[in-house]
Amino acid sequence: MKKRLVIGNWKMYIESPEEAKKLASALKRKAASYAGVEVWLAPSFTLLPILKGTKLGGQSVSAHAGGAHTGDVSAKMLKAAGATFAIVGHSERRAAGDSDEAVHAQLAAAAGAGLAPVLCVGELVREASGAHFSFIEAQLMSALRGAQSLTARLVVAYEPVWAIGKTAQDAMQPAEVEETVIFIRKTLAQILGRKEALRVPILYGGSVEPDNAPKLVADGGVNGFLVGHASVEVDSFIEILKACRK
Ligand code: PGA
């Protein structure tokens, strides 16, 4: 696979245009440190139009193309605001009520409008029985059902829910990440065909920090990361990007 990809998910951490511009330009100033790594940023919707020169995306997207849906932001609106991708199925959105069905519809809406869908999957708990594998498989099957033709720019982010928003110590170990990434790729091959599946970048997310990024990238079999809290601290994010240089 070509370049590694790191996506910064700013969640609701960055609130004002001033703060957003400051963070984005600090990242740009240090751009040399991450030459060769693709960087995408997902700020809140309100900040999309003011950030330029970086690949931007929505943290979510409406399943609807338009019309009477108060509070929703459509894929077309995201594009008009400068986005090239949209995260779908993030566990925080799923916890707020997005069903598997909604995630499927959001993915189709994003892909149909020409945005790269970044599909998040991940188990709530990790069980010794291995039940988490069937959980992840069901999420992938449901989200990608019938959408094979729309997945040309698909990215999958594996984010075990229990490991999100903690510290590097609580994150997943590289061997477990690798095992799961292999499983995800096999499942993608069943859904999309082997050739397509090999092309899909699989990222890991869940407490990626400068302390664990190098090992996760070396031994976790991932093509990059989806980073939350560490993506809004310039030095931490730059360290993570450095770990991803080939
Ligand atoms: P975290 O968040 O890096 O703060 O764990 C990752 C995510 O939720 O995308």
Coordinates of C-alpha atoms in Angstrom, one line a residue, residues 7-17 19-21 23-24 40-52 54-60 73 78 81-87 226-227 231-232:
I7 CA -6.6 11.2 10.4
G8 CA -6.9 13.7 13.3
N9 CA -10.4 13.6 14.8
W10 CA -10.8 16.9 16.6
K11 CA -14.1 15.9 18.2
M12 CA -15.4 18.9 20.2
Y13 CA -12.0 19.7 21.5
I14 CA -11.3 22.7 19.1
E15 CA -14.1 25.2 19.5
S16 CA -13.1 28.5 17.8
P17 CA -11.9 29.5 14.4
E19 CA -7.9 28.0 17.8
A20 CA -8.5 25.9 14.7
K21 CA -6.3 28.1 12.5
L23 CA -3.5 24.4 15.3
A24 CA -3.6 23.9 11.6
W40 CA -6.5 14.3 7.0
L41 CA -8.3 16.4 9.6
A42 CA -11.9 16.1 10.8
P43 CA -12.7 19.3 12.7
S44 CA -16.3 20.2 13.7
F45 CA -18.6 21.2 10.9
T46 CA -18.5 24.9 11.8
L47 CA -14.7 25.0 11.2
L48 CA -14.6 23.3 7.8
P49 CA -14.9 26.4 5.7
I50 CA -12.1 28.3 7.4
L51 CA -9.4 25.7 7.2
K52 CA -7.5 25.5 3.9
T54 CA -5.3 20.3 4.3
K55 CA -7.6 17.4 3.4
L56 CA -10.7 17.9 5.5
G57 CA -13.7 15.8 6.4
G58 CA -16.8 15.6 8.5
Q59 CA -16.9 13.8 11.8
S60 CA -20.3 12.5 10.6
V73 CA -25.4 18.1 7.5
L78 CA -19.8 18.9 3.4
A81 CA -17.6 23.4 2.8
G82 CA -14.4 21.8 1.5
A83 CA -14.6 18.2 2.7
T84 CA -13.2 15.3 0.8
F85 CA -14.1 12.6 3.3
A86 CA -16.6 11.8 6.0
I87 CA -16.2 9.6 9.1
L226 CA -7.3 7.7 13.5
V227 CA -6.2 9.9 16.4
S231 CA -4.3 15.1 17.4
V232 CA -5.1 18.4 19.1

